Coordinates of C-alpha atoms in Angstrom, one line a residue:
D20 CA -68.5 53.2 -5.6
V21 CA -66.5 50.4 -7.5
D22 CA -66.9 48.6 -10.8
L23 CA -66.2 45.3 -9.1
A24 CA -65.1 44.1 -5.8
I25 CA -63.5 40.7 -5.0
T26 CA -63.1 39.0 -1.6
V27 CA -59.4 38.2 -1.2
K28 CA -59.6 36.8 2.1
A29 CA -62.2 36.4 5.0
T30 CA -61.9 35.2 8.6
I31 CA -65.4 34.5 10.0
D32 CA -67.0 33.5 13.2
F33 CA -70.5 32.4 13.8
R34 CA -71.0 32.9 17.5
N35 CA -74.6 32.2 18.0
T36 CA -77.5 30.4 16.4
V37 CA -80.0 32.3 14.2
R38 CA -83.3 31.4 13.9
A39 CA -86.1 31.7 11.0
G40 CA -87.8 35.2 11.7
D41 CA -85.0 36.7 13.8
R42 CA -83.9 40.2 12.9
V43 CA -80.2 40.4 12.0
V44 CA -78.5 43.8 12.0
A45 CA -75.2 44.0 10.3
S46 CA -72.8 46.7 10.8
E47 CA -69.4 47.1 9.1
K48 CA -66.4 49.4 9.6
V49 CA -63.6 50.1 7.3
Q50 CA -60.4 49.1 8.9
K51 CA -57.7 49.8 6.5
E52 CA -57.3 51.0 2.9
S53 CA -54.4 50.5 0.5
L54 CA -54.8 52.8 -2.6
S55 CA -51.5 51.4 -4.1
K56 CA -52.6 48.0 -3.7
K57 CA -56.5 48.8 -4.4
R58 CA -57.4 46.8 -1.3
T59 CA -59.9 47.6 1.7
G60 CA -60.0 45.9 4.9
V61 CA -63.5 45.4 6.5
E62 CA -64.9 44.4 9.7
V63 CA -68.3 43.0 9.8
V64 CA -70.4 42.6 13.2
S65 CA -73.9 41.1 12.9
T66 CA -76.3 41.1 16.0
V67 CA -79.8 39.7 17.0
A68 CA -81.3 41.8 20.2
D69 CA -77.9 43.1 20.7
V70 CA -76.3 39.6 21.0
E71 CA -73.5 39.1 18.7
V72 CA -74.1 36.1 16.2
F73 CA -71.5 36.6 13.6
T74 CA -68.1 38.6 13.2
G75 CA -66.1 38.7 10.2
E76 CA -62.9 40.5 8.6
F77 CA -62.9 40.6 5.0
H78 CA -59.9 41.9 2.8
M79 CA -61.3 43.4 -0.6
Y80 CA -59.9 44.0 -3.8
R81 CA -61.4 46.6 -6.0
T82 CA -61.1 47.7 -9.6
T83 CA -61.9 51.5 -9.2
D84 CA -59.9 53.9 -7.1
K85 CA -61.5 55.8 -4.5
K86 CA -62.1 59.4 -5.5

C-alpha cells in the first residue's frame, strides 16, 4: 500500500488490435525495487484469448516505504 504512486517512465508496445467486447486480461510482475530511491519497476502484459495485445514496462515512484 502506498499513499501515492507516480509513473516516472513508461515503455509500451501495442501489439494487436483490441475490439469492443474483447475480454482483456492484464498481468503484472514486479521486476525491480529500490527502497532507497522509492522506485519500483513493473512489467505488464495484456492478452486477449491468450494472444498478447499490449506489453509495457513502468518505472514508478512511491511516497510510502514498503513495510
